mmCIF file of C-alpha atoms in Angstrom:
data_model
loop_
_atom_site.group_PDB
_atom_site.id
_atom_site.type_symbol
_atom_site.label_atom_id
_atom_site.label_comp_id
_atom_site.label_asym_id
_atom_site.label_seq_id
_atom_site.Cartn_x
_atom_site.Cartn_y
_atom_site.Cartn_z
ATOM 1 C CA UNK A 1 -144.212 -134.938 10.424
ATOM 2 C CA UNK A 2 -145.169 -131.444 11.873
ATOM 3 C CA UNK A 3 -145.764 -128.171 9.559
ATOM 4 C CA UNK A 4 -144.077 -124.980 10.382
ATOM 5 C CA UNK A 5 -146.953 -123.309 9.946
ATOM 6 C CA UNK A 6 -145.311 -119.872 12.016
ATOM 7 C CA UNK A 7 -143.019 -119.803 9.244
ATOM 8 C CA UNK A 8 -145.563 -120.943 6.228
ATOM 9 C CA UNK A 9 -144.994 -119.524 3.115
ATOM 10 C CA UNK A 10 -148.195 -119.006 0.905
ATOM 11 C CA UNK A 11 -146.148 -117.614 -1.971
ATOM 12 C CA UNK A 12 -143.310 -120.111 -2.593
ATOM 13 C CA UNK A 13 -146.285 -122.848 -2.138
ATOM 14 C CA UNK A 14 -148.074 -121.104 -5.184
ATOM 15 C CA UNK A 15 -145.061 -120.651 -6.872
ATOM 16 C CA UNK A 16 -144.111 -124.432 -6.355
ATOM 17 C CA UNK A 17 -147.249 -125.536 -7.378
ATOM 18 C CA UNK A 18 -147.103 -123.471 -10.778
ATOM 19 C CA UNK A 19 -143.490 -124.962 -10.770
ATOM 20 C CA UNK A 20 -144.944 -128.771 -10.444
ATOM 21 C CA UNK A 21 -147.865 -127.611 -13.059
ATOM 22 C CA UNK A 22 -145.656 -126.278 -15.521
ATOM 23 C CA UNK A 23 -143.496 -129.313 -15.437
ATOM 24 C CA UNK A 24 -146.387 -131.879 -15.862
ATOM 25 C CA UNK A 25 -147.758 -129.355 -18.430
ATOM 26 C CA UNK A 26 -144.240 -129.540 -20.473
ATOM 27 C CA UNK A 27 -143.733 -133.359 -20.429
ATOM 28 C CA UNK A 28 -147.506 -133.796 -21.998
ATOM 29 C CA UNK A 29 -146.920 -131.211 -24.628
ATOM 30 C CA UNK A 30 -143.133 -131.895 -25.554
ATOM 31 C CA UNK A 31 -142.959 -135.884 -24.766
ATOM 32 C CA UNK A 32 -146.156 -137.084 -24.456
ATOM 33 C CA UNK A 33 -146.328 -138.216 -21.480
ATOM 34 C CA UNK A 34 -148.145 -138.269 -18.197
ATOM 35 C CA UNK A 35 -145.714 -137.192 -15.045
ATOM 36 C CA UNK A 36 -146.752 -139.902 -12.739
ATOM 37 C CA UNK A 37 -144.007 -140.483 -10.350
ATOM 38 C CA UNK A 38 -144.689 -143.794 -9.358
ATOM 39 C CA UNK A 39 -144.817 -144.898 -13.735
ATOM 40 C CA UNK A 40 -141.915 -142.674 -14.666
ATOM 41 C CA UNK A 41 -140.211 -144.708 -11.887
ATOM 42 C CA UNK A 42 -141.684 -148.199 -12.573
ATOM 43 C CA UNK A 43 -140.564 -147.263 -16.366
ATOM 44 C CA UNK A 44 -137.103 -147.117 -15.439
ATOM 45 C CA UNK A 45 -136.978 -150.220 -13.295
ATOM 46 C CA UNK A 46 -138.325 -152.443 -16.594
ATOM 47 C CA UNK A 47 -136.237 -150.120 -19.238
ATOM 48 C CA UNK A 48 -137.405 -150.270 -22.726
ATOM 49 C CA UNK A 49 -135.363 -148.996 -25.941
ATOM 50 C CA UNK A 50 -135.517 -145.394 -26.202
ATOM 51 C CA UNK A 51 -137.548 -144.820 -23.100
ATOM 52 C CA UNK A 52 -135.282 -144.369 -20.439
ATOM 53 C CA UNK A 53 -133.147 -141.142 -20.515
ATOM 54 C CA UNK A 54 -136.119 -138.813 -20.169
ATOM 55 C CA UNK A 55 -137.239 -140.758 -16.990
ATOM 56 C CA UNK A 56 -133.441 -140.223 -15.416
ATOM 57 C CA UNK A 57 -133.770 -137.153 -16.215
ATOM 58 C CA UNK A 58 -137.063 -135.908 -14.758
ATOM 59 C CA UNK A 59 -136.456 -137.929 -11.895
ATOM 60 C CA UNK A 60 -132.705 -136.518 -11.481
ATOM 61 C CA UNK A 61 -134.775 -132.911 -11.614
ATOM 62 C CA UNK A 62 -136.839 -133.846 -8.899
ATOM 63 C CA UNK A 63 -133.985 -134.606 -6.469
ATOM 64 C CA UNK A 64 -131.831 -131.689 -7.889
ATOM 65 C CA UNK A 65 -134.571 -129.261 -7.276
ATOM 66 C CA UNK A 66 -134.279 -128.777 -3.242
ATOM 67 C CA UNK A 67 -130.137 -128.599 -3.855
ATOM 68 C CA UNK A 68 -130.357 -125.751 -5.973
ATOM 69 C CA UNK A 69 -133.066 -123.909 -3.917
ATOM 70 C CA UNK A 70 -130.792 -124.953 -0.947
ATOM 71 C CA UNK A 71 -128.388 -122.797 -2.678
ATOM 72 C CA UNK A 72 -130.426 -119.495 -2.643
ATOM 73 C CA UNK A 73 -132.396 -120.111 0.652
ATOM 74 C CA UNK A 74 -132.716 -122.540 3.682
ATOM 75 C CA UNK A 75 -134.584 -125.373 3.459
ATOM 76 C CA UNK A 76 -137.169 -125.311 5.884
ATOM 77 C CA UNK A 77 -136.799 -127.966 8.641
ATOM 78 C CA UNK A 78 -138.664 -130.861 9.234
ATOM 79 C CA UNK A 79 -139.611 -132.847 12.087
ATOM 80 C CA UNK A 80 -140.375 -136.199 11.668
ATOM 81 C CA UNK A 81 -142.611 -138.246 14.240
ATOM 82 C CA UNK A 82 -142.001 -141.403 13.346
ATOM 83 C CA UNK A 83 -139.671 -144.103 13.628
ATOM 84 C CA UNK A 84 -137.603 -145.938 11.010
ATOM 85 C CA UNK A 85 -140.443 -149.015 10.781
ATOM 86 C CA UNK A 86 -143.482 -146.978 10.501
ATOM 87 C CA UNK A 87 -141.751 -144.910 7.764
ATOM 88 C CA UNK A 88 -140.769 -148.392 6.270
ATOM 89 C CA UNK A 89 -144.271 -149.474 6.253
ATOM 90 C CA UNK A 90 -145.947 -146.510 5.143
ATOM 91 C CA UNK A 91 -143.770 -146.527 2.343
ATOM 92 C CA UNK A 92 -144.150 -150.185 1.268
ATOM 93 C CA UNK A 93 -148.139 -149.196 1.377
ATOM 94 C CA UNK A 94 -148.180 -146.313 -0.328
ATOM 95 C CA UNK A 95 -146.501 -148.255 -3.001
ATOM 96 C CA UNK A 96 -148.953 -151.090 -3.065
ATOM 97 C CA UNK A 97 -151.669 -148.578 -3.277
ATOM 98 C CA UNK A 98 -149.917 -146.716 -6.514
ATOM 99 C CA UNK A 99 -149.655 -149.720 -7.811
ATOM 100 C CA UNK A 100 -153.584 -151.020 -7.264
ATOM 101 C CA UNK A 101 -154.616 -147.646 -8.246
ATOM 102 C CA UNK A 102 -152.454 -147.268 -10.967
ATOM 103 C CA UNK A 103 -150.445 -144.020 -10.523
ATOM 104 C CA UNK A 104 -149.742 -142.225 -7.466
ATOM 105 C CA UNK A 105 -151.011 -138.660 -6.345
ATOM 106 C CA UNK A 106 -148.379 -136.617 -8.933
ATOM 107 C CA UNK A 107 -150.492 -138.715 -11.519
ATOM 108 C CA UNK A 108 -153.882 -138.945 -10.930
ATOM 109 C CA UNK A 109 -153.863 -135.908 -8.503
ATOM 110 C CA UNK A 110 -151.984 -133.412 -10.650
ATOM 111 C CA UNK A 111 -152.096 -134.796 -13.981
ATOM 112 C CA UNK A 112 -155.427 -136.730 -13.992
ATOM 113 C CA UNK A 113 -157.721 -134.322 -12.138
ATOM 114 C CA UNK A 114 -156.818 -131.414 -14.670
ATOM 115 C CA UNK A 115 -157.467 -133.929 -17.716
ATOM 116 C CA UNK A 116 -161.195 -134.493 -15.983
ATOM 117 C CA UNK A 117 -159.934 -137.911 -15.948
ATOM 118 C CA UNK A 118 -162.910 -140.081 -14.034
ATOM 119 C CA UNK A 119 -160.541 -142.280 -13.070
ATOM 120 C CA UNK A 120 -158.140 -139.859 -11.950
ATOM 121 C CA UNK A 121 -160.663 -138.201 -9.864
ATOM 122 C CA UNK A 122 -161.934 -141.340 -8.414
ATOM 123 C CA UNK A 123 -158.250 -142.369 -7.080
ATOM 124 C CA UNK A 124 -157.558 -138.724 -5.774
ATOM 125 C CA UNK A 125 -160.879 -138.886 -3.537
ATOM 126 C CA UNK A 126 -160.071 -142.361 -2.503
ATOM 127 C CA UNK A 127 -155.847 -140.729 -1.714
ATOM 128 C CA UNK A 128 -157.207 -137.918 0.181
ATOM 129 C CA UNK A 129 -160.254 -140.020 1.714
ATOM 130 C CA UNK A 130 -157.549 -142.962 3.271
ATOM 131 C CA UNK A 131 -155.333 -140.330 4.167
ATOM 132 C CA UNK A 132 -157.636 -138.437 6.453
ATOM 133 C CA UNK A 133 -158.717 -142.026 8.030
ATOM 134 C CA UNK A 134 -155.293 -142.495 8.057
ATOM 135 C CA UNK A 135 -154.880 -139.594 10.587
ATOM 136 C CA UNK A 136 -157.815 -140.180 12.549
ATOM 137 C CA UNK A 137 -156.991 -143.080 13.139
ATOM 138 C CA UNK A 138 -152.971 -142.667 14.173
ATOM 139 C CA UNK A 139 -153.840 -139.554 16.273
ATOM 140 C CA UNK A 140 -156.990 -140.566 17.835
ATOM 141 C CA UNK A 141 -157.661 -144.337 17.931
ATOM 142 C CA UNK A 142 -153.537 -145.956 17.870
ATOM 143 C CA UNK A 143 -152.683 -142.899 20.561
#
């Protein structure tokens, strides 16, 4: 994946950002909850009584958000790298890692780190620390 970074945007990231805070900041206060991705999903996969529609919804918000920006401005483009396998892959360990670390980034990055959760901040260094390896090591080492 390449970044436009000509066409970078510093003020829709901030105001995306505040979007993504305000939304994790809502679903503590109003529901309770935590907006981890990766558990919001998991939660609807093993449904319980009562605990379902807010997770459809929240995750019908998150794939309704680009259409209706779409319908203001262009999305930008992006440029993928990668073939269908790697993609595949990186997905399938991504999800084995949300599920050893329990959560993903959206909830220990986002949610945990501003709760000064140990844990939370533990998992985020370990996200961003295998992610820059992760690079090194695809760009540099595999290349």
């Amino acid at each position: 994946m390449t970044v436009d970074w000509i066409h970078f945007t510093p003020w829709a990231s901030l105001i995306g950002g505040m979007l993504i805070g305000l939304a994790a900041a809502l679903l503590i206060l109003l529901n309770g909850r935590i907006a981890g991705i990766s558990g919001i999903l998991g939660g609807l996969l093993r449904p319980s009584h009562g605990d379902t529609a807010w997770r459809a919804l929240f995750l019908l918000g998150l794939v309704l958000a680009p259409v209706l920006y779409a319908l203001f401005k262009p999305l930008p483009e992006l440029h993928v790298d990668a073939g269908s396998g790697m993609l595949l892959g990186a997905g399938l360990l991504v999800g084995i890692g949300t599920r050893y670390g329990s959560g993903c980034t959206s909830g220990h990055g986002v949610c945990g780190v501003a709760r000064r959760s140990p844990r939370s901040l533990a998992a985020t260094g370990l996200f961003v620390g295998a992610g820059f390896v992760t690079v090194y090591l695809v760009r540099h080492a595999l290349a």
